[in-house]
Amino acid sequence: MINLLQKKLVQEGYDVWVARDGLEGLKIMKEIKPSLILLDIVMPKMGGLEVMEEMAKDQELSKIPIMVISNSGQPIELDKAKELGARDWLIKTEFNPQEVVEKIKKQME
Amino acid sequence: MEINEENRNSAEEKISTLLDDLASLESYIRDLFSFLPSPVCLVSSAKIILEANPAFEKITGYKTEEMIGKTIDVFFDKERTEEFFERTLKEGFIKTEETFLFDKDKNSIPVSISTILRKNEEEEVVGFFFVIFDLSEIKKTEKILKDTQLALTNMLEDVEEAKDREEQEKNKTLSIITNLADGLLFFNNEEKIDLMNSQAENFFGLGAKEIIGKSLQELDNFTDLKPLVKLLGKKIEKIFRKEILIKKNLTLEVSTVPILREKTKTGTLVILHDISREKMIERMKSEFVSLAAHQLRTPLSAIKWTMKMLIEGDLGKITKEQKEFIEKTYHSNERMIELINDLLDVTRIEEGRYLYKPMLIDFGPVAQFVVNLYKEEVEKRQLKLEFKKPEKKLPGVMLDVEKIKLAIQNLIENAIKYTPSGGTVTVALKHDKNEIELSVQDSGVGIPEDQKERVFTKFFRGANVIRMETEGTGLGLFITKNIIEAHGGRIWFESEKDKGSTFYFSLPVKKELESFLGEF
């Protein structure tokens, strides 16, 4: 799925970096300071909510907008993510790649 | 001789004086006898009354003339008189012997009798003095005193009994309080702690002795009590089932109850219910659902996205035939996703925290939006879909929009699914000042009479519709009912087999809903 979305986004002209777990994600974002982070919740090594907690502690990372894109969607998690500053929460099965791209475009404006 | 004459003269004088003195003594005694307040009579040794004083006349009701010559037996019990005489003869007197005196009118008067033996110079018995003391007033007072004493004793016994009962009741209550599985704290009107039962001691790892008499402020110094003190606030208000985390693995549900005695508040009882286990189960369940949702949705979303990109040509050109197959697969996949979403909804309903983000909404456009979703579907099935709404704007309702959309969708989808081509589905809105009502009427297959009871239960599907092989999980109406009821609304239906069904739901307008939600 990451590949599909990456392909779609590259087609749209975005620069895309991919991390396959939370720790790797934190490492990459610290290096390149992206303009938007698409974050999954259930990930190996470090989950999405933990990543957000870590980001909130860092002065620079805390400014980067986050869109959660996950298959998990428990109200408790939603609340927690919102509290930590997530801009949006997309459930993968409820959107197709094109719609996700539209959401990203809107967020990047 | 002269001297003798003189002596004789002076002796005569002395005798005369003596006689005078004697006479005056007799009159003195007679006066004394007359004015003596106690009744006295003189009785001969043959029990004949010889003399009586005015007090005796008064108590007996006889005149002295009437009494003299009568025997004393007239006034007393014969045997008692006999006894008095014998004892007086033997001992010379009797002292305050109680008996009854019968007066002229035959009333019996309680008296005490003293006698004294009267003898002449030769030591022969000449009679008796009977001195009577009227005891009736004393007896009366004594009776009153006795009655009072009895009444007091009875009262005392009652009080003792009540005290015993209260004591027993108190012991019972105390043992209930002590052994209750819930923790209890009692704060008096000065917000000081008066009681802590053993379960509360366990929760906080404190002995009652350490904290009894302490104020809320002082309690804040105990680490484990801090969350509770914070919840209770400065002045203890009514609290109903508020959760607080005391320490790891200990969550308490706190409620407070004002304790009234004869309408006056005497303090507040704080009830602490241990819900740690429930919290753990809830967390495990939530984690499981979250994981299951993720695990089930992940492959489906991968399929969905891949196929969508294939259909849209993002992954290279495909033939028309390939596209058609992929579209069919895409549609089946969507159904799988819906099924899983339904299952997740059901799990959340059962967890009791289904309603999410209610907002004040204009209901008309929401219903219109859902109806519009089915335009194509209806055309394809050759059905007519009508939407009727009142001209006047509907009052606002507090809604979780996504959930209400789902509820309306479920009703319309059912109506469409179970109505043969050529039929009509009518969605209608109406309202009064208390509620908004939506109905979905179809001209479909209807619900068999014997299955009407089970329509809103989980996994229910009508026997007649299963045969039609229509898709369905049997969860739609269960979910819909729960959505409506979570909003404080009602849901019901009318149905006739082979003629059609009408499903209704009503939602309270803002004011009513607020009071409904306020109860949580």
XYZ file of C-alpha atoms in Angstrom:
629
model
C 0.000 0.000 0.000
C 2.843 2.314 0.806
C 4.171 1.678 -2.664
C 0.814 2.406 -4.262
C 0.459 5.695 -2.439
C 4.081 6.597 -3.064
C 3.606 5.971 -6.789
C 0.449 8.049 -6.849
C 2.064 10.926 -4.953
C 5.216 10.896 -7.076
C 2.941 11.070 -10.134
C 1.480 14.199 -8.591
C 4.949 15.631 -8.237
C 5.611 15.262 -4.521
C 8.881 14.175 -2.946
C 8.082 11.109 -0.890
C 10.133 9.363 1.803
C 9.005 6.046 3.169
C 9.646 4.599 6.612
C 8.386 1.157 7.574
C 8.314 1.584 11.336
C 7.965 4.394 13.852
C 11.623 4.621 14.798
C 12.755 4.829 11.198
C 10.090 7.466 10.591
C 11.362 9.640 13.440
C 14.923 9.278 12.166
C 13.970 10.320 8.619
C 11.814 13.265 9.660
C 14.572 14.595 11.868
C 16.905 14.590 8.852
C 14.712 16.007 6.128
C 12.015 18.023 8.001
C 9.117 17.152 5.617
C 6.143 19.492 4.988
C 3.589 16.790 5.854
C 3.641 13.451 7.585
C 1.291 10.600 6.707
C 1.296 8.387 9.741
C -0.053 4.900 10.370
C -1.024 3.857 13.880
C -0.196 0.173 14.022
C 3.482 -0.121 13.091
C 6.403 -2.273 14.212
C 8.930 -1.013 16.796
C 7.032 2.178 17.567
C 3.334 2.880 16.998
C 1.939 6.050 15.425
C 0.614 7.534 18.665
C 4.022 7.107 20.279
C 5.639 8.745 17.260
C 3.309 11.710 17.750
C 4.229 11.893 21.435
C 7.909 11.952 20.503
C 7.303 14.615 17.850
C 5.420 16.784 20.335
C 8.502 16.834 22.567
C 10.716 18.135 19.767
C 10.437 21.832 19.063
C 10.846 21.575 15.305
C 9.045 18.304 14.695
C 6.055 19.492 16.678
C 5.348 22.059 13.950
C 4.989 19.510 11.122
C 1.332 18.780 10.257
C 0.301 15.136 10.628
C -2.394 13.180 8.796
C -3.144 9.798 10.268
C -3.894 7.163 7.706
C -4.708 3.869 9.280
C -7.065 0.953 9.356
C -7.505 1.293 13.061
C -10.151 3.770 14.107
C -11.049 3.355 17.756
C -12.597 6.481 19.298
C -9.983 6.393 22.089
C -7.201 6.469 19.503
C -8.936 9.192 17.524
C -9.210 11.366 20.612
C -5.620 10.743 21.541
C -4.405 11.597 18.038
C -6.484 14.762 17.994
C -5.085 15.743 21.365
C -1.591 15.281 19.974
C -2.383 17.550 17.056
C -3.358 15.272 14.156
C -5.010 17.290 11.355
C -7.007 14.429 9.885
C -7.707 10.766 10.324
C -8.316 8.636 7.246
C -9.400 5.043 7.395
C -7.769 3.262 4.494
C -10.755 1.153 3.523
C -12.982 4.194 3.319
C -10.890 6.117 0.803
C -9.212 5.236 -2.429
C -5.760 6.509 -3.382
C -7.147 9.368 -5.476
C -9.217 10.649 -2.552
C -6.216 10.427 -0.255
C -4.206 12.487 -2.704
C -6.984 15.106 -2.767
C -6.890 15.296 1.027
C -3.123 15.685 0.992
C -3.295 18.432 -1.618
C -5.826 20.298 0.482
C -3.656 19.963 3.548
C -0.569 21.225 1.705
C -2.249 24.398 0.511
C -51.671 24.321 168.725
C -51.564 27.549 166.902
C -48.931 26.112 164.849
C -51.086 23.057 164.152
C -53.957 25.354 163.253
C -51.658 27.219 160.939
C -50.359 23.956 159.523
C -53.838 22.624 158.952
C -54.810 25.875 157.229
C -51.837 25.792 154.931
C -52.472 22.068 154.149
C -56.045 22.832 153.199
C -54.830 25.639 151.051
C -52.398 23.302 149.323
C -55.066 20.678 148.761
C -57.363 23.312 147.316
C -54.626 24.539 145.006
C -53.893 20.947 144.073
C -57.546 20.342 143.339
C -57.664 23.468 141.240
C -54.574 22.372 139.373
C -56.052 18.955 138.852
C -59.249 20.453 137.479
C -57.359 22.681 135.121
C -55.206 19.711 134.020
C -58.335 17.739 133.247
C -59.716 20.600 131.204
C -56.317 20.929 129.566
C -56.323 17.295 128.595
C -59.911 17.541 127.432
C -58.998 20.525 125.258
C -56.018 18.684 123.932
C -58.214 15.675 123.244
C -60.706 17.859 121.406
C -58.227 19.708 119.272
C -55.961 16.800 118.525
C -55.917 16.557 114.747
C -55.590 12.780 114.863
C -58.751 10.784 115.467
C -58.579 9.260 118.913
C -61.064 7.177 120.860
C -61.116 5.514 124.186
C -62.340 1.970 124.264
C -63.200 -0.151 127.312
C -61.647 -3.538 127.806
C -64.935 -4.964 126.483
C -64.253 -3.046 123.196
C -67.037 -0.555 123.925
C -66.360 2.969 122.763
C -66.302 5.340 125.749
C -65.103 8.552 124.245
C -64.171 9.948 120.820
C -62.653 13.220 119.752
C -63.966 15.496 116.945
C -61.335 14.208 114.536
C -62.655 10.695 115.128
C -66.152 11.941 114.443
C -64.951 13.437 111.241
C -63.238 10.370 109.876
C -66.033 7.955 110.798
C -68.962 10.216 109.996
C -70.648 9.372 113.329
C -71.442 11.774 116.111
C -69.844 10.983 119.472
C -73.302 10.295 120.961
C -73.964 7.735 118.224
C -70.635 6.010 118.795
C -70.525 5.753 122.556
C -71.723 2.366 123.624
C -70.981 0.728 120.257
C -68.149 -1.772 119.950
C -65.069 -0.762 118.059
C -65.735 -3.679 115.646
C -68.146 -1.368 113.843
C -65.193 0.416 112.290
C -62.733 -2.358 111.681
C -62.493 -5.881 110.509
C -63.421 -8.050 113.501
C -60.374 -10.286 113.293
C -58.011 -7.363 113.044
C -59.572 -5.735 116.127
C -59.174 -8.979 118.022
C -55.544 -9.057 117.027
C -55.029 -5.427 118.061
C -56.530 -6.096 121.488
C -54.511 -9.204 122.140
C -51.286 -7.585 121.080
C -51.978 -4.435 123.102
C -52.773 -6.532 126.176
C -49.584 -8.435 125.739
C -47.177 -5.691 124.741
C -48.876 -2.628 126.222
C -49.219 -0.944 122.852
C -49.201 -1.404 119.086
C -47.608 1.012 116.768
C -48.826 2.170 113.331
C -50.557 -0.985 112.203
C -52.166 -0.524 108.819
C -55.742 -1.515 108.250
C -58.998 -0.170 106.861
C -61.615 1.847 108.676
C -65.232 1.619 107.556
C -67.069 4.887 107.934
C -70.791 5.494 108.314
C -71.279 5.280 104.535
C -69.373 1.979 104.428
C -66.377 3.513 102.656
C -63.147 1.830 103.541
C -60.445 4.286 104.463
C -56.827 3.251 104.714
C -55.573 4.081 108.207
C -52.757 3.289 110.505
C -53.662 2.406 114.068
C -51.671 2.847 117.252
C -53.049 1.688 120.593
C -51.988 2.120 124.129
C -53.195 0.235 127.155
C -54.855 2.193 129.916
C -54.579 0.969 133.467
C -55.796 2.261 136.816
C -53.726 2.730 139.954
C -54.162 -0.929 140.752
C -52.593 -1.825 137.445
C -55.900 -3.196 136.171
C -56.736 -2.744 132.523
C -59.473 -0.192 132.159
C -59.381 0.317 128.388
C -57.452 1.304 125.333
C -56.672 4.440 123.468
C -57.140 4.025 119.748
C -55.194 6.587 117.780
C -55.925 6.600 114.128
C -53.930 8.153 111.405
C -55.715 8.749 108.089
C -53.593 7.261 105.336
C -55.969 7.955 102.444
C -54.111 11.051 101.252
C -50.782 9.310 101.691
C -52.136 6.224 99.940
C -53.411 8.396 97.134
C -50.028 10.081 96.783
C -48.375 6.717 97.141
C -50.547 5.360 94.327
C -49.700 8.297 92.128
C -46.065 7.807 92.960
C -46.330 4.100 92.247
C -48.098 4.737 88.951
C -45.527 7.321 88.034
C -42.786 4.950 88.984
C -44.391 2.200 86.928
C -44.790 4.525 83.991
C -41.200 5.625 84.353
C -40.038 2.041 84.604
C -42.011 1.166 81.507
C -40.611 4.131 79.702
C -37.152 3.231 80.813
C -37.700 -0.305 79.596
C -38.950 1.019 76.271
C -35.948 3.270 76.013
C -33.659 0.391 76.923
C -35.374 -1.772 74.362
C -35.162 0.911 71.713
C -31.541 1.415 72.638
C -30.915 -2.305 72.335
C -32.680 -2.399 69.018
C -30.779 0.592 67.804
C -27.568 -0.963 69.023
C -28.373 -4.160 67.167
C -29.342 -2.215 64.078
C -26.158 -0.199 64.381
C -24.067 -3.332 64.735
C -25.786 -4.834 61.738
C -25.263 -1.699 59.677
C -21.702 -1.446 60.891
C -20.927 -5.020 59.938
C -22.503 -4.455 56.530
C -20.460 -1.299 56.071
C -17.280 -2.972 57.246
C -17.660 -6.007 55.057
C -18.986 -4.243 51.962
C -17.041 -4.914 48.804
C -17.262 -1.199 48.003
C -15.163 1.327 49.847
C -17.076 3.855 51.915
C -16.026 7.207 53.302
C -18.321 9.445 55.277
C -17.692 13.165 55.436
C -19.588 15.264 57.965
C -20.926 18.735 57.238
C -17.559 20.272 58.013
C -16.097 18.135 55.218
C -14.153 16.137 57.769
C -13.900 12.399 57.498
C -15.966 10.482 60.062
C -15.868 6.945 58.787
C -13.699 4.762 56.566
C -14.516 1.112 56.085
C -11.947 -1.625 55.682
C -12.331 -1.844 51.918
C -11.518 1.869 51.619
C -8.514 1.239 53.876
C -7.362 -1.429 51.421
C -7.827 0.851 48.407
C -5.670 3.591 49.838
C -3.317 1.489 51.941
C -4.232 3.598 54.983
C -5.689 2.808 58.378
C -8.924 4.542 59.331
C -7.186 5.801 62.487
C -4.709 7.757 60.405
C -7.339 9.839 58.636
C -10.507 9.991 60.748
C -11.244 13.572 61.716
C -9.072 15.006 58.957
C -10.388 17.640 56.578
C -10.329 17.333 52.793
C -7.388 19.672 52.706
C -5.396 17.544 55.130
C -6.246 14.405 53.146
C -4.498 15.902 50.127
C -1.206 15.148 51.867
C -1.692 11.419 51.345
C -0.398 10.501 47.872
C -2.997 7.836 47.135
C -5.846 10.108 48.203
C -4.841 12.990 45.948
C -6.921 11.932 42.906
C -9.993 11.494 45.091
C -9.540 14.821 46.873
C -9.138 16.472 43.485
C -12.355 14.899 42.222
C -14.341 15.777 45.353
C -13.207 19.386 45.166
C -13.370 21.946 47.941
C -17.004 21.340 48.700
C -18.352 17.849 48.042
C -20.985 17.977 45.319
C -23.142 15.222 43.935
C -21.021 12.863 41.856
C -22.346 9.917 39.912
C -20.012 7.181 38.733
C -16.909 9.189 37.986
C -13.825 7.156 37.271
C -10.514 7.925 38.902
C -7.183 6.198 38.624
C -5.710 5.755 42.096
C -2.599 3.904 41.078
C -1.556 1.380 38.459
C -4.195 -1.374 38.229
C -6.586 0.397 40.572
C -9.411 2.385 39.048
C -12.298 3.420 41.244
C -15.745 4.569 40.269
C -16.794 7.307 42.680
C -20.339 8.289 43.603
C -21.454 10.566 46.399
C -24.735 10.451 48.258
C -25.892 13.182 50.623
C -27.053 11.624 53.877
C -30.185 13.224 55.234
C -31.689 12.858 58.669
C -35.177 14.318 58.839
C -34.478 16.461 55.797
C -31.317 17.939 57.264
C -28.051 17.038 55.630
C -25.744 15.349 58.103
C -22.942 14.655 55.693
C -21.939 12.944 52.497
C -21.245 9.310 51.829
C -18.582 8.635 49.241
C -18.901 5.243 47.597
C -15.835 3.760 45.936
C -16.455 0.913 43.546
C -13.465 -1.004 42.238
C -13.698 -1.203 38.458
C -10.072 -2.149 37.817
C -11.074 -5.504 36.409
C -13.694 -3.987 34.127
C -11.165 -1.426 32.967
C -8.673 -4.153 32.207
C -11.244 -6.153 30.244
C -12.390 -3.005 28.461
C -8.813 -2.207 27.530
C -8.149 -5.744 26.338
C -11.354 -5.754 24.335
C -10.608 -2.384 22.851
C -7.102 -3.492 21.985
C -8.485 -6.646 20.441
C -11.076 -4.802 18.385
C -8.479 -2.295 17.307
C -6.113 -5.043 16.304
C -8.809 -7.093 14.606
C -10.027 -4.046 12.727
C -6.551 -3.333 11.610
C -5.769 -6.901 10.689
C -8.991 -7.385 8.768
C -8.967 -4.057 7.030
C -5.318 -4.062 6.038
C -5.529 -6.713 3.307
C -8.892 -5.349 2.151
C -7.579 -1.843 1.793
C -4.554 -3.128 -0.101
C -6.919 -4.930 -2.498
C -9.155 -1.877 -2.752
C -6.347 0.512 -3.547
C -4.644 -1.793 -6.001
C -7.856 -2.438 -7.891
C -8.859 1.193 -7.861
C -5.513 2.164 -9.350
C -5.822 -0.615 -11.904
C -9.321 0.557 -12.884
C -8.178 4.135 -13.193
C -5.207 3.165 -15.318
C -2.611 4.362 -12.807
C -0.806 1.037 -13.111
C -0.915 0.774 -16.907
C -3.526 0.164 -19.594
C -6.030 -2.701 -19.191
C -8.650 -4.108 -21.558
C -12.354 -3.391 -21.186
C -13.035 -6.994 -20.197
C -10.283 -6.921 -17.569
C -11.685 -3.682 -16.250
C -15.163 -5.188 -15.890
C -13.838 -8.156 -13.905
C -11.769 -5.933 -11.701
C -14.773 -3.691 -11.092
C -16.806 -6.718 -9.954
C -13.981 -7.788 -7.635
C -13.746 -4.213 -6.365
C -17.474 -4.293 -5.574
C -17.192 -7.594 -3.679
C -14.284 -6.207 -1.765
C -16.391 -3.175 -0.827
C -19.019 -5.533 0.555
C -16.387 -7.224 2.678
C -15.307 -3.856 4.005
C -18.900 -2.982 4.842
C -19.349 -6.263 6.650
C -16.275 -5.654 8.760
C -17.368 -2.112 9.526
C -20.731 -3.494 10.625
C -19.017 -5.985 12.894
C -16.861 -3.251 14.375
C -19.952 -1.135 14.967
C -21.637 -4.015 16.748
C -18.599 -4.523 18.961
C -18.613 -0.863 19.856
C -22.328 -0.909 20.561
C -21.716 -3.771 22.945
C -18.913 -1.850 24.563
C -21.481 0.848 25.245
C -19.554 3.731 23.750
C -20.926 3.954 20.311
C -22.166 7.506 20.076
C -19.448 9.836 19.045
C -19.280 13.588 18.585
C -22.944 14.670 18.709
C -23.514 18.132 17.183
C -26.516 20.383 16.657
C -27.628 19.601 13.130
C -30.327 20.610 10.667
C -31.827 17.208 9.987
C -33.499 17.899 6.609
C -30.330 18.178 4.495
C -28.838 15.105 6.174
C -31.833 12.981 5.155
C -31.814 14.553 1.672
C -28.121 13.736 1.286
C -28.689 10.072 2.127
C -31.700 9.791 -0.187
C -29.643 11.259 -3.053
C -27.042 8.494 -2.638
C -29.575 5.984 -3.977
C -30.696 7.733 -7.166
C -28.698 5.494 -9.487
C -29.415 2.321 -7.563
C -33.164 2.991 -7.712
C -33.130 3.638 -11.437
C -31.207 0.442 -12.020
C -33.787 -1.555 -10.091
C -36.689 0.270 -11.722
C -38.081 1.592 -8.459
C -39.503 4.948 -7.557
C -37.861 6.778 -4.648
C -39.796 9.661 -3.155
C -38.716 12.113 -0.483
C -41.396 14.072 1.337
C -40.528 16.769 3.812
C -42.448 19.563 5.493
C -42.110 23.043 4.000
C -41.239 24.574 7.321
C -37.656 24.230 8.480
C -37.184 21.421 10.993
C -35.956 22.187 14.494
C -32.302 21.374 15.183
C -31.347 18.022 16.634
C -28.212 16.870 18.409
C -26.728 14.180 16.211
C -23.713 12.120 15.533
C -24.108 12.808 11.798
C -22.167 9.818 10.520
C -24.145 7.431 12.708
C -27.508 8.925 11.741
C -26.587 8.741 8.050
C -25.781 5.083 8.598
C -29.163 4.538 10.274
C -31.074 6.146 7.396
C -28.932 4.276 4.856
C -29.732 0.970 6.509
C -33.475 1.632 6.308
C -33.408 2.831 2.690
C -31.109 0.003 1.587
C -33.445 -2.559 3.156
C -36.450 -0.968 1.468
C -34.729 -0.988 -1.930
C -33.368 -4.507 -1.525
C -36.640 -6.087 -0.596
C -38.922 -4.290 -3.061
C -39.483 -5.910 -6.463
C -39.078 -3.730 -9.558
C -41.932 -1.350 -10.274
C -42.392 -0.649 -6.554
C -42.077 2.578 -4.647
C -39.949 3.589 -1.694
C -41.103 6.694 0.170
C -38.947 8.523 2.658
C -40.960 11.020 4.683
C -40.055 13.554 7.346
C -42.352 15.202 9.815
C -42.064 16.827 13.200
C -43.859 18.309 16.160
C -42.375 20.480 18.859
C -40.822 17.521 20.695
C -39.597 15.172 18.029
C -38.609 14.670 14.445
C -39.909 11.553 12.757
C -38.508 9.835 9.678
C -40.280 6.991 7.937
C -39.227 4.721 5.088
C -42.119 2.995 3.390
C -41.724 0.300 0.761
C -44.028 -1.910 -1.304
C -41.799 -4.924 -0.757
C -42.008 -8.464 0.535
C -42.842 -7.566 4.126
C -41.914 -9.342 7.316
C -43.585 -12.649 8.241
C -45.866 -12.248 11.263
C -44.045 -14.827 13.388
C -40.718 -13.091 12.939
C -41.710 -9.538 13.758
C -40.465 -9.808 17.318
C -36.940 -10.555 16.226
C -36.538 -7.856 13.601
C -34.136 -5.710 15.621
C -32.044 -8.552 17.014
C -28.505 -9.233 15.929
C -28.032 -11.409 12.805
C -31.779 -11.543 12.123
C -32.807 -12.096 8.538
C -36.370 -12.757 7.426
C -37.013 -16.320 6.250
C -38.589 -14.966 3.059
C -35.634 -12.712 2.204
C -32.962 -15.370 2.723
C -34.656 -17.306 -0.082
C -34.321 -14.265 -2.328
C -30.542 -14.641 -1.883
C -30.214 -10.963 -1.252
C -26.975 -9.872 0.333
C -27.148 -8.954 3.990
C -25.486 -9.531 7.311
C -28.519 -9.296 9.565
C -26.788 -6.521 11.455
C -28.260 -3.419 9.801
C -31.439 -3.038 11.851
C -29.662 -3.982 15.073
C -27.150 -1.208 14.439
C -29.873 1.225 13.392
C -31.894 0.576 16.539
C -28.827 1.167 18.678
C -27.976 4.379 16.876
C -31.494 5.740 17.341
C -31.703 4.726 20.970
C -28.261 6.174 21.684
C -29.740 9.497 20.518
C -32.649 9.120 22.905
C -35.026 8.255 20.057
C -37.467 5.428 19.307
C -37.689 3.019 16.405
C -40.657 0.901 15.275
C -42.273 -0.556 12.190
C -45.458 -1.711 10.544
C -45.380 -4.535 8.053
C -47.670 -6.799 6.107
C -46.341 -9.786 4.244
C -46.247 -9.257 0.436
C -47.594 -5.712 0.815
C -44.664 -3.892 2.290
C -43.126 -2.443 5.420
C -42.786 1.000 6.942
C -39.975 1.688 9.367
C -40.146 4.757 11.580
C -37.753 6.434 13.905
C -38.114 9.554 15.980
C -35.437 11.776 17.449
C -35.951 14.252 20.260
C -35.340 17.878 19.302
C -32.421 19.622 20.929
C -33.893 20.437 24.338
C -35.142 16.934 25.079
C -31.957 15.319 23.874
C -29.816 17.523 26.061
C -31.679 16.405 29.141
C -31.385 12.810 27.962
C -27.655 13.063 27.400
C -27.322 14.993 30.631
C -28.110 11.809 32.508
C -24.818 10.284 31.459
